[in-house]
Amino acid sequence: MKLLIIFPSEIRSGAEEYALTIGKAGINQGWEVNAAFPQTEKTISLIKDFQEIGVTYHPLDIAPVDGKRLKLFREHIPHCYRTFSLLEKVKPDVVHLTVPWPFWCFDTLVTCAVLNIPTVVVFQLFPGYYHYSKLRLKAYQWAYNRKQNGLQYRIIIDTLSVSPLKSLKKNSA
């Protein structure tokens, strides 16, 4: 099994430590594990920690862009392209997407769904109430309802008590 862990963070904090824990669990299962996230001064130690446990690191600049002006061209299209290129290179069996905030990584999530790659999405910091546009809600629903290679797309919210690696179960199709 080939696992690809993706997150957009440019810092090292709780969500990123969670992703490292998932990487360790994958390695312990005997999986080939890859991790992709922005390479910044604040993630250098995290890159080293992933590599020390046997995870292959891939730089992936998908951090959110400030402001709303021309966001389609400054963020959405580039993030889809970068994610697509990475997925074509790594060819994972499953993607684990760790999202620190509920409005981040939409492009990566949709790219995984379009390419029909089974994906576990974990929203780490989800406030009690968050407003999504109708279009975004429809896209999440579309991604969630897709069957991808015999697996149901999973979206997990703040799963401190759930093991995402165990949540990937084949559905009877």
Short mmCIF file of C-alpha atoms in Angstrom, two decimals:
data_model
loop_
_atom_site.label_atom_id
_atom_site.label_comp_id
_atom_site.label_asym_id
_atom_site.label_seq_id
_atom_site.Cartn_x
_atom_site.Cartn_y
_atom_site.Cartn_z
CA MET A 1 0.00 0.00 0.00
CA LYS A 2 1.30 3.44 -0.92
CA LEU A 3 0.13 6.29 1.34
CA LEU A 4 0.55 9.97 0.49
CA ILE A 5 0.11 12.43 3.36
CA ILE A 6 -0.64 16.00 2.24
CA PHE A 7 -1.06 19.17 4.27
CA PRO A 8 -0.76 22.89 3.42
CA SER A 9 0.91 24.16 6.59
CA GLU A 10 3.95 26.37 6.52
CA ILE A 11 4.59 25.83 10.23
CA ARG A 12 4.98 22.91 12.61
CA SER A 13 2.18 22.56 15.13
CA GLY A 14 -0.51 20.10 16.23
CA ALA A 15 -2.01 19.20 12.85
CA GLU A 16 1.46 18.61 11.43
CA GLU A 17 2.43 16.40 14.41
CA TYR A 18 -0.78 14.47 13.76
CA ALA A 19 0.32 13.94 10.14
CA LEU A 20 3.70 12.68 11.39
CA THR A 21 1.88 10.21 13.65
CA ILE A 22 -0.10 8.94 10.66
CA GLY A 23 3.18 8.56 8.76
CA LYS A 24 4.68 6.49 11.58
CA ALA A 25 1.56 4.30 11.66
CA GLY A 26 1.82 3.70 7.91
CA ILE A 27 5.50 2.78 8.17
CA ASN A 28 4.69 0.42 11.06
CA GLN A 29 2.07 -1.25 8.82
CA GLY A 30 4.78 -1.85 6.21
CA TRP A 31 3.38 0.73 3.80
CA GLU A 32 5.37 2.95 1.49
CA VAL A 33 4.70 6.42 2.90
CA ASN A 34 5.19 9.77 1.18
CA ALA A 35 4.52 13.22 2.64
CA ALA A 36 4.00 16.49 0.78
CA PHE A 37 3.79 19.96 2.26
CA PRO A 38 5.43 23.39 1.90
CA GLN A 39 9.16 23.55 2.53
CA THR A 40 9.76 26.55 4.78
CA GLU A 41 12.14 27.49 7.54
CA LYS A 42 9.49 26.40 10.05
CA THR A 43 8.97 22.95 8.48
CA ILE A 44 12.63 21.92 8.07
CA SER A 45 12.63 19.95 11.37
CA LEU A 46 9.39 18.24 10.33
CA ILE A 47 10.87 17.24 6.98
CA LYS A 48 13.84 15.71 8.82
CA ASP A 49 11.56 13.84 11.23
CA PHE A 50 9.52 12.39 8.35
CA GLN A 51 12.69 11.32 6.55
CA GLU A 52 14.19 9.77 9.71
CA ILE A 53 11.27 7.36 10.03
CA GLY A 54 11.50 6.36 6.35
CA VAL A 55 8.92 8.68 4.77
CA THR A 56 9.77 10.19 1.38
CA TYR A 57 9.27 13.96 1.38
CA HIS A 58 7.98 15.98 -1.60
CA PRO A 59 7.86 19.81 -1.52
CA LEU A 60 4.31 20.96 -2.26
CA ASP A 61 3.39 24.64 -2.12
CA ILE A 62 -0.34 24.63 -1.47
CA ALA A 63 -0.50 27.14 1.39
CA PRO A 64 -3.43 29.55 1.13
CA VAL A 65 -2.89 32.87 -0.63
CA ASP A 66 -3.90 36.05 1.20
CA GLY A 67 -6.65 38.20 -0.22
CA LYS A 68 -9.49 37.46 -2.59
CA ARG A 69 -8.28 39.29 -5.68
CA LEU A 70 -7.63 36.93 -8.62
CA LYS A 71 -7.64 33.96 -6.25
CA LEU A 72 -8.62 31.61 -9.08
CA PHE A 73 -5.32 32.31 -10.85
CA ARG A 74 -3.16 32.92 -7.77
CA GLU A 75 -4.30 29.93 -5.72
CA HIS A 76 -6.91 27.55 -7.10
CA ILE A 77 -5.49 26.71 -10.53
CA PRO A 78 -1.85 26.50 -9.30
CA HIS A 79 -2.84 24.29 -6.34
CA CYS A 80 -4.79 21.91 -8.58
CA TYR A 81 -1.89 21.71 -11.00
CA ARG A 82 0.72 21.13 -8.25
CA THR A 83 -1.44 18.49 -6.61
CA PHE A 84 -2.15 16.78 -9.94
CA SER A 85 1.58 16.71 -10.79
CA LEU A 86 2.43 15.22 -7.40
CA LEU A 87 -0.30 12.57 -7.63
CA GLU A 88 0.87 11.57 -11.10
CA LYS A 89 4.45 11.28 -9.83
CA VAL A 90 3.76 9.37 -6.58
CA LYS A 91 0.72 7.32 -7.76
CA PRO A 92 -0.60 6.68 -4.23
CA ASP A 93 -3.14 4.02 -3.35
CA VAL A 94 -4.63 6.37 -0.77
CA VAL A 95 -4.20 10.03 0.23
CA HIS A 96 -4.43 11.30 3.78
CA LEU A 97 -5.22 15.01 3.67
CA THR A 98 -4.70 16.80 7.00
CA VAL A 99 -6.40 20.18 6.86
CA PRO A 100 -5.64 22.64 9.68
CA TRP A 101 -8.60 24.94 8.87
CA PRO A 102 -11.92 24.13 7.16
CA PHE A 103 -11.41 26.44 4.18
CA TRP A 104 -7.91 25.19 3.25
CA CYS A 105 -7.00 22.50 0.68
CA PHE A 106 -10.25 22.53 -1.24
CA ASP A 107 -8.31 22.33 -4.51
CA THR A 108 -6.29 19.32 -3.36
CA LEU A 109 -9.42 17.54 -2.12
CA VAL A 110 -11.22 18.06 -5.43
CA THR A 111 -8.14 17.00 -7.44
CA CYS A 112 -7.98 13.71 -5.52
CA ALA A 113 -11.69 13.15 -6.15
CA VAL A 114 -11.41 13.91 -9.88
CA LEU A 115 -8.49 11.47 -10.19
CA ASN A 116 -10.54 8.84 -8.33
CA ILE A 117 -7.97 8.38 -5.55
CA PRO A 118 -9.33 7.14 -2.21
CA THR A 119 -8.84 9.96 0.28
CA VAL A 120 -9.18 10.46 4.01
CA VAL A 121 -9.70 14.12 4.87
CA VAL A 122 -9.20 15.26 8.45
CA PHE A 123 -10.28 18.79 9.36
CA GLN A 124 -8.21 19.44 12.48
CA LEU A 125 -9.46 22.82 13.73
CA PHE A 126 -13.12 23.09 12.97
CA PRO A 127 -14.98 25.84 14.82
CA GLY A 128 -18.46 25.11 16.13
CA TYR A 129 -19.96 26.92 13.16
CA TYR A 130 -18.48 27.64 9.76
CA HIS A 131 -20.25 28.93 6.66
CA TYR A 132 -19.55 27.27 3.30
CA SER A 133 -20.87 28.52 -0.01
CA LYS A 134 -23.50 26.36 -1.72
CA LEU A 135 -21.02 25.53 -4.49
CA ARG A 136 -18.40 24.33 -2.00
CA LEU A 137 -20.97 22.26 -0.12
CA LYS A 138 -22.07 20.62 -3.38
CA ALA A 139 -18.46 19.87 -4.28
CA TYR A 140 -17.82 18.30 -0.86
CA GLN A 141 -21.00 16.24 -1.19
CA TRP A 142 -19.98 15.12 -4.70
CA ALA A 143 -16.54 14.09 -3.45
CA TYR A 144 -17.96 12.35 -0.40
CA ASN A 145 -20.47 10.30 -2.39
CA ARG A 146 -17.97 9.06 -4.98
CA LYS A 147 -16.74 5.52 -4.90
CA GLN A 148 -13.06 5.48 -5.62
CA ASN A 149 -11.45 2.17 -6.48
CA GLY A 150 -13.97 0.32 -4.31
CA LEU A 151 -13.48 2.64 -1.33
CA GLN A 152 -15.91 5.26 -0.12
CA TYR A 153 -14.46 8.76 0.13
CA ARG A 154 -14.03 9.67 3.79
CA ILE A 155 -14.30 13.06 5.45
CA ILE A 156 -13.48 12.99 9.14
CA ILE A 157 -13.82 15.98 11.43
CA ASP A 158 -11.33 16.33 14.30
CA THR A 159 -10.59 12.65 14.75
CA LEU A 160 -8.57 12.54 17.94
CA SER A 161 -10.38 9.33 18.87
CA VAL A 162 -10.54 7.76 15.40
CA SER A 163 -7.72 6.05 13.54
CA PRO A 164 -7.92 7.22 9.90
CA LEU A 165 -5.80 4.30 8.74
CA LYS A 166 -8.43 1.95 10.14
CA SER A 167 -11.31 4.04 8.74
CA LEU A 168 -10.50 3.01 5.16
CA LYS A 169 -12.65 -0.05 4.69
CA LYS A 170 -13.86 -1.57 1.47
CA ASN A 171 -17.56 -1.12 0.93
CA SER A 172 -19.61 -3.79 -0.72
CA ALA A 173 -20.33 -2.27 -4.11
#
